[in-house]
Coordinates of C-alpha atoms in Angstrom, one line a residue:
X317 CA 63.8 155.6 93.4
X318 CA 61.3 153.3 91.7
X319 CA 63.2 153.3 88.4
X320 CA 66.5 152.4 90.1
X321 CA 65.1 149.6 92.2
X322 CA 63.1 148.0 89.4
X323 CA 65.8 147.8 86.7
X324 CA 66.5 144.2 87.2
X325 CA 62.9 143.2 88.3
X326 CA 60.4 141.5 86.0
X327 CA 57.1 143.1 85.0
X328 CA 55.0 141.3 87.6
X329 CA 57.3 142.4 90.4
X330 CA 57.3 146.0 89.1
X331 CA 53.6 146.2 89.1
X332 CA 53.4 144.7 92.7
X333 CA 56.0 147.2 94.0
X334 CA 54.2 150.1 92.3
X335 CA 50.9 149.2 93.9
X336 CA 52.5 149.0 97.3
X337 CA 54.1 152.4 96.9
X338 CA 50.8 153.9 95.8
X339 CA 48.9 152.3 98.8
X340 CA 51.5 153.5 101.3
X341 CA 51.3 157.1 99.9
X342 CA 54.9 157.4 98.7
X343 CA 53.8 158.3 95.2
X344 CA 50.7 160.2 93.9
X345 CA 48.1 158.9 91.5
X346 CA 49.7 160.8 88.6
X347 CA 53.1 159.3 89.3
X348 CA 51.5 155.9 89.6
X349 CA 49.8 156.3 86.2
X350 CA 52.9 157.5 84.5
X351 CA 55.0 154.6 85.9
X352 CA 52.4 152.1 84.8
X353 CA 52.4 153.5 81.3
X354 CA 56.2 153.1 81.1
X355 CA 55.9 149.5 82.3
X356 CA 53.2 148.6 79.8
X357 CA 55.1 150.2 76.9
X358 CA 58.2 148.4 77.8
X359 CA 56.3 145.1 77.9
X360 CA 54.7 145.8 74.6
X361 CA 58.0 146.5 73.0
X362 CA 59.4 143.2 74.3
X363 CA 56.4 141.4 72.9
X364 CA 56.8 143.1 69.5
X365 CA 60.5 142.3 69.1
X366 CA 60.2 138.6 69.7
X367 CA 57.5 137.9 67.0
X368 CA 59.3 140.1 64.4
X369 CA 62.6 138.2 64.9
X370 CA 60.8 134.8 64.7
X371 CA 59.0 135.8 61.5
X372 CA 62.2 137.1 59.9
X373 CA 63.8 133.8 60.5
X374 CA 61.0 131.6 59.2
X375 CA 59.6 133.6 56.2
X376 CA 59.4 137.1 54.8
X377 CA 56.6 139.3 56.1
X378 CA 55.7 142.4 54.3
X379 CA 56.5 145.6 56.1
X380 CA 53.0 146.9 55.6
X381 CA 51.6 143.9 57.6
X382 CA 54.0 144.6 60.5
X383 CA 52.9 148.2 60.6
X384 CA 49.2 147.1 60.8
X385 CA 50.0 144.8 63.8
X386 CA 51.8 147.6 65.6
X387 CA 48.9 149.9 65.0
X388 CA 46.4 147.3 66.4
X389 CA 48.5 146.8 69.5
X390 CA 48.7 150.5 70.1
X391 CA 44.9 151.0 69.7
X392 CA 44.1 148.4 72.4
X393 CA 42.6 150.0 75.6
X394 CA 45.1 150.5 78.5
X395 CA 44.7 147.9 81.3
X396 CA 47.2 148.2 84.1
X397 CA 46.4 144.7 85.4
X398 CA 46.5 142.9 82.0
X399 CA 50.1 141.8 82.6
X400 CA 49.3 140.5 86.1
X401 CA 46.3 138.6 84.8
X402 CA 48.3 137.1 82.0
X403 CA 51.0 135.9 84.3
X404 CA 48.4 134.3 86.6
X405 CA 46.8 132.5 83.7
X406 CA 50.2 131.1 82.7
X407 CA 50.7 129.4 86.2
X408 CA 49.9 125.7 85.8
X409 CA 46.9 124.6 87.8
X410 CA 47.3 121.6 90.2
X411 CA 45.9 118.4 89.1
X412 CA 42.6 117.3 90.6
X413 CA 43.4 113.6 90.6
X414 CA 44.7 112.2 93.9
X415 CA 47.8 110.1 93.7
X416 CA 47.3 107.0 95.8
X417 CA 50.3 105.5 97.6
X418 CA 50.7 101.8 98.1
X419 CA 48.4 100.6 100.9
X420 CA 46.0 103.6 100.6
X421 CA 42.6 104.0 99.1
X422 CA 40.2 106.9 98.5
X423 CA 37.3 107.4 100.9
X424 CA 34.0 107.3 99.0
X425 CA 32.4 109.8 101.5
X426 CA 35.0 112.5 102.0
X427 CA 37.3 111.9 99.0
X428 CA 40.5 111.7 101.1
X429 CA 43.3 109.2 100.7
X430 CA 43.5 107.0 103.8
X431 CA 45.3 103.9 104.9
X432 CA 43.3 100.7 104.0
X433 CA 43.6 99.6 107.7
X434 CA 41.4 102.6 108.6
X435 CA 38.8 101.9 106.0
X436 CA 36.2 99.2 105.1
X437 CA 35.2 98.0 101.7
X438 CA 31.5 98.7 101.0
X439 CA 31.5 97.4 97.4
X440 CA 34.2 96.0 95.1
X441 CA 36.9 98.6 94.8
X442 CA 34.9 101.2 96.9
X443 CA 36.2 102.0 100.4
X444 CA 34.9 104.2 103.2
X445 CA 36.4 105.3 106.6
X446 CA 35.4 103.2 109.6
X447 CA 33.5 104.4 112.7
X448 CA 35.8 106.0 115.2
X449 CA 38.3 106.7 112.4
X450 CA 36.3 109.2 110.3
X451 CA 38.2 111.5 108.0
X452 CA 39.0 114.9 109.5
X453 CA 37.5 117.5 107.3
X454 CA 37.4 116.4 103.7
X455 CA 37.5 117.9 100.2
X456 CA 34.6 119.0 98.0
X457 CA 34.1 115.4 97.0
X458 CA 30.4 114.6 96.7
X459 CA 29.1 111.1 97.3
X460 CA 27.6 109.5 94.2
X461 CA 24.4 108.5 96.1
X462 CA 21.6 111.1 96.5
X463 CA 20.2 110.9 100.1
X464 CA 18.1 114.1 100.0
X465 CA 15.0 112.2 98.9
X466 CA 15.3 109.4 101.4
X467 CA 12.8 109.4 104.3
X468 CA 13.8 110.1 107.9
X469 CA 13.5 107.6 110.8
X470 CA 14.5 107.9 114.4
X471 CA 17.6 105.9 115.4
X472 CA 16.7 103.4 118.2
X473 CA 20.2 103.6 119.7
X474 CA 20.6 107.4 119.9
X475 CA 17.1 108.8 119.3
X476 CA 18.2 111.0 116.4
X477 CA 16.3 111.4 113.1
X478 CA 18.5 110.0 110.3
X479 CA 18.0 109.2 106.6
X480 CA 17.0 105.6 105.9
X481 CA 20.0 105.5 103.5
X482 CA 22.3 105.6 106.6
X483 CA 20.3 103.2 108.8
X484 CA 19.8 99.5 109.1
X485 CA 16.5 97.7 110.0
X486 CA 17.3 95.6 113.1
X487 CA 13.6 94.5 113.6
X488 CA 10.3 95.2 111.8
X489 CA 9.9 99.0 111.9
X490 CA 12.9 99.6 114.2
X491 CA 16.0 101.2 112.6
X492 CA 19.5 101.9 113.9
X493 CA 22.4 103.9 112.4
X494 CA 24.5 101.7 110.1
X495 CA 28.1 100.9 110.7
X496 CA 30.2 103.7 109.3
X497 CA 27.3 106.2 109.6
X498 CA 27.0 106.3 113.4
X499 CA 25.0 109.2 114.9
X500 CA 27.3 112.0 116.2
X501 CA 26.6 112.1 119.9
X502 CA 28.8 113.6 122.7
X503 CA 31.5 111.1 123.6
X504 CA 30.4 110.0 127.0
X505 CA 31.7 107.1 129.0
X506 CA 29.2 104.2 129.3
X507 CA 29.5 100.7 130.8
X508 CA 29.7 97.5 128.8
X509 CA 27.5 95.1 130.6
X510 CA 29.2 92.1 129.0
X511 CA 32.8 92.9 130.0
X512 CA 32.2 95.4 132.8
X513 CA 34.5 98.1 131.2
X514 CA 33.8 101.7 130.7
X515 CA 34.0 102.7 127.0
X516 CA 33.2 105.6 124.8
X517 CA 29.6 105.7 123.6
X518 CA 30.8 105.4 120.0
X519 CA 32.2 102.0 120.8
X520 CA 28.9 100.7 122.3
X521 CA 25.5 99.8 121.1
X522 CA 22.1 99.7 122.9
X523 CA 20.8 96.2 123.5
X524 CA 18.0 96.7 126.1
X525 CA 16.0 99.4 127.8
X526 CA 15.0 98.7 131.4
X527 CA 13.4 100.7 134.2
X528 CA 16.8 101.3 135.7
X529 CA 18.3 102.6 132.5
X530 CA 19.7 101.6 129.2
X531 CA 21.9 98.5 128.8
X532 CA 24.9 98.7 126.4
X533 CA 27.5 96.3 125.1
X534 CA 30.5 96.7 122.9
X535 CA 30.0 96.5 119.1
X536 CA 31.7 93.6 117.2
X537 CA 34.0 96.1 115.5
X538 CA 35.1 97.6 118.9
X539 CA 34.9 94.6 121.2
X540 CA 36.4 95.0 124.6
X541 CA 39.7 93.3 125.3
X542 CA 39.6 90.5 127.8
X543 CA 37.1 87.8 128.7
X544 CA 33.4 88.5 129.7
X545 CA 32.6 88.8 133.3
X546 CA 30.7 85.5 133.3
X547 CA 33.8 83.6 132.1
X548 CA 36.1 84.8 134.8
X549 CA 33.7 84.6 137.7
X550 CA 33.4 88.4 138.3
X551 CA 30.4 89.9 140.1
X552 CA 27.8 91.5 138.0
X553 CA 28.4 95.2 137.0
X554 CA 27.0 97.9 139.3
X555 CA 23.5 98.9 138.6
X556 CA 21.9 102.3 139.4
X557 CA 20.5 100.9 142.6
X558 CA 23.9 99.8 143.7
X559 CA 25.4 103.2 143.0
X560 CA 22.5 104.9 144.9
X561 CA 23.1 102.6 147.9
X562 CA 26.8 103.4 148.0
X563 CA 26.2 107.1 147.6
X564 CA 27.6 109.0 150.7
X565 CA 25.0 110.5 152.9
X566 CA 25.3 114.3 153.1
X567 CA 24.2 115.7 156.4
X568 CA 21.3 118.1 156.1
X569 CA 21.9 121.8 157.0
X570 CA 21.7 122.6 160.7
X571 CA 18.5 124.8 160.7
X572 CA 18.8 125.3 164.4
X573 CA 22.2 126.9 164.4
X574 CA 25.7 125.4 164.8
X575 CA 25.6 125.3 168.6
X576 CA 22.1 123.9 169.2
X577 CA 22.3 120.4 170.7
X578 CA 20.1 118.1 172.7
X579 CA 20.3 114.7 174.4
X580 CA 18.9 111.7 172.5
X581 CA 16.0 110.2 174.6
X582 CA 16.9 106.8 173.2
X583 CA 20.6 106.6 173.7
X584 CA 21.4 109.5 176.1
X585 CA 24.0 111.1 173.8
X586 CA 24.4 114.8 173.1
X587 CA 23.7 115.4 169.4
X588 CA 23.2 118.3 167.1
X589 CA 19.6 119.1 166.4
X590 CA 20.1 118.7 162.7
X591 CA 20.7 115.0 163.3
X592 CA 17.6 114.5 165.5
X593 CA 13.8 114.7 165.4
X594 CA 11.0 115.0 167.9
X595 CA 8.9 112.0 168.8
X596 CA 5.2 111.9 169.7
X597 CA 6.0 112.9 173.3
X598 CA 7.9 116.0 172.1
X599 CA 11.3 114.6 173.1
X600 CA 14.3 114.6 170.9
X601 CA 15.5 111.3 169.4
X602 CA 18.2 110.6 166.7
X603 CA 16.8 110.3 163.2
X604 CA 17.1 107.0 161.4
X605 CA 19.7 108.3 158.9
X606 CA 21.9 109.7 161.7
X607 CA 21.4 107.1 164.5
X608 CA 23.6 107.4 167.6
X609 CA 26.7 105.1 167.6
X610 CA 26.6 103.3 171.0
X611 CA 29.4 101.1 172.3
X612 CA 28.1 99.8 175.6
X613 CA 24.7 98.7 176.7
X614 CA 25.6 97.9 180.4
X615 CA 25.9 101.5 181.5
X616 CA 23.4 103.0 183.9
X617 CA 20.1 104.2 182.6
X618 CA 19.2 107.9 182.8
X619 CA 15.9 108.4 184.4
X620 CA 13.3 110.1 182.1
X621 CA 15.4 109.5 179.0
X622 CA 13.4 106.7 177.4
X623 CA 15.5 103.9 178.9
X624 CA 18.5 104.4 176.6
X625 CA 21.9 103.4 177.8
X626 CA 24.7 106.0 178.2
X627 CA 27.9 105.3 176.3
X628 CA 31.0 104.1 178.1
X629 CA 33.0 106.9 179.8
X630 CA 30.1 109.2 180.6
X631 CA 30.4 111.3 183.7
X632 CA 27.8 113.0 186.0
X633 CA 27.8 115.1 189.1
X634 CA 27.1 113.7 192.5
X635 CA 24.1 115.6 193.9
X636 CA 25.3 114.8 197.5
X637 CA 28.9 116.0 197.3
X638 CA 28.9 118.0 194.1
X639 CA 31.8 116.1 192.6
X640 CA 32.1 114.9 189.0
X641 CA 32.3 111.1 188.9
X642 CA 32.1 108.4 186.3
X643 CA 28.6 107.1 185.8
X644 CA 29.8 103.6 186.9
X645 CA 30.2 104.9 190.5
X646 CA 26.9 106.7 190.7
X647 CA 23.3 105.5 191.1
X648 CA 19.9 107.2 190.6
X649 CA 18.2 108.3 193.8
X650 CA 14.5 108.6 194.6
X651 CA 14.7 112.4 193.9
X652 CA 15.8 111.6 190.3
X653 CA 19.4 112.8 190.9
X654 CA 22.7 111.0 190.8
X655 CA 24.4 110.0 194.1
X656 CA 27.5 108.2 194.7
X657 CA 27.0 104.5 195.6
X658 CA 27.8 103.4 199.2
X659 CA 30.7 101.3 198.0
X660 CA 32.1 104.2 196.0
X661 CA 31.5 107.2 198.1
X662 CA 33.0 110.5 197.1
X663 CA 36.2 111.4 198.9
X664 CA 36.1 114.9 200.3
X665 CA 33.3 117.3 200.6
X666 CA 33.5 118.6 197.0
X667 CA 31.6 121.8 196.0
X668 CA 28.2 123.0 196.6
X669 CA 25.8 120.0 196.5
X670 CA 23.2 122.2 194.7
X671 CA 25.5 122.3 191.7
X672 CA 25.1 118.6 191.2
X673 CA 21.6 118.7 189.8
X674 CA 20.0 115.8 188.1
X675 CA 20.9 115.2 184.5
X676 CA 24.2 117.1 184.5
X677 CA 26.4 115.1 182.1
X678 CA 30.1 115.6 182.2
X679 CA 29.8 118.7 184.5
X680 CA 27.8 120.6 181.9
X681 CA 24.2 121.7 181.7
X682 CA 22.0 123.6 179.3
X683 CA 21.1 127.2 180.1
X684 CA 17.3 127.5 180.3
X685 CA 17.4 131.1 179.2
X686 CA 19.6 130.9 176.1
X687 CA 19.6 127.2 175.3
X688 CA 23.4 127.0 175.3
X689 CA 25.4 124.1 176.7
X690 CA 27.7 125.5 179.4
X691 CA 29.9 124.3 182.2
X692 CA 28.1 124.4 185.6
X693 CA 30.9 126.5 186.9
X694 CA 29.4 129.4 185.0
X695 CA 25.8 128.6 185.9
X696 CA 23.4 128.6 188.8
X697 CA 20.2 126.7 189.6
X698 CA 17.0 128.7 189.9
X699 CA 14.0 128.0 192.1
X700 CA 12.4 126.2 189.2
X701 CA 15.2 123.5 189.3
X702 CA 16.7 124.6 186.0
X703 CA 20.2 126.0 185.2
X704 CA 20.8 129.4 183.9
X705 CA 24.0 131.4 183.3
X706 CA 25.2 133.8 186.0
X707 CA 25.2 137.5 185.6
X708 CA 29.0 137.6 185.4
X709 CA 29.2 134.8 182.8
X710 CA 26.2 135.3 180.5
X711 CA 25.9 133.2 177.4
X712 CA 27.2 134.8 174.2
X713 CA 24.5 135.1 171.5
X714 CA 20.8 135.5 171.7
X715 CA 18.5 132.6 172.6
X716 CA 15.1 131.7 173.9
X717 CA 13.5 129.3 176.3
X718 CA 12.2 127.3 173.5
X719 CA 15.8 126.5 172.5
X720 CA 16.3 124.9 175.8
X721 CA 13.6 122.3 175.3
X722 CA 16.1 119.5 175.2
X723 CA 17.5 119.9 178.7
X724 CA 19.2 116.9 180.3
X725 CA 16.1 115.7 182.0
X726 CA 13.8 116.3 179.0
X727 CA 11.8 118.9 180.9
X728 CA 9.7 121.2 178.7
X729 CA 10.8 124.8 178.8
X730 CA 9.1 127.3 181.2
X731 CA 8.7 130.7 179.8
X732 CA 9.8 133.3 182.3
X733 CA 11.6 136.7 182.5
X734 CA 15.3 136.1 182.1
X735 CA 16.0 138.8 184.7
X736 CA 13.5 137.4 187.2
X737 CA 16.2 135.7 189.4
X738 CA 18.2 138.9 189.5
X739 CA 15.2 140.9 190.7
X740 CA 14.5 138.2 193.3
X741 CA 18.1 138.4 194.6
X742 CA 17.8 142.1 195.0

């Protein structure tokens, strides 16, 4: 099979095919050795025929000398890879010189041919890639200058230790990376204070260090397009203080639970406890960061609520007739409860007058047992004057009397047995 497939192939191809057959296990080592001997003998015969014919054409060579040459060739040690090595040596090696096309030059740092528009001339006839357009990769070309012995100094712009051969002294004892040898830093976006544009850090330079942060401006080689802010009348760029002032306020987590609410003693609005704080008197008031949004200051004042005005549209329950009315038609009585005014008396008897307890806003009250805000239809007033859920409509979820501290009238909680009223009824 091997002999028939390699009749028309050259020596190098035969050796390659024979090695593949041996590696794949199609032939044994003995067969491989025998085939290699045949290939090498055939190659030696071809090499012997050509010199003999050439010698016969040029001049007469004694037969005894030809026999000595053949004996010397036969006595050489067998090397199966000699032909392959010889063929590889005959392959012409690529030229090391780089052919420059018109408009290109050789980078003195990386040894790559680049367009002249991407390079700068550092000396007569010597070019180097510009900053931001550095050569990608590079050959084994070594710069002529030896920078290993140069001392290291920190770059004032990026804070990296660099060789003095790659830096420029901008002031006595202060150095900065030279143009074309910029420090390699992460490409972050910074603000040019001159033009107010966000640019890559590689296109900016540090001009000032302040307490608010570093001040950057575009380099002369990478100047921002357009006029400076001062020339067109734009406002100054945003500082860190401006950004902090415009930062959206994130509400703090509700540590009291999602349903815990109280009435602000300053504005009379029902708010979540995570937006409120307790004053010196122990009453709940809105925190400065989450102040109540009031729309009306002419509404009636809730007694015992710090004199704050209720917002427009607030309703309460008439203690006389037990009807839910707008706060505009009610007035505070001597007993501290809301009653309909004489000019706007309730029409009809309404429900039980006891349900219209003081401080009931919008027909709802806070259960003194569980601290949950419930409709008064599911609650009853105890002998202590506080609302609690009925036995048939108990509040869902556990609670305590301390959670009911922000009742509508601001009355401090009274610790008692939650089932005391049930025992009393029995």
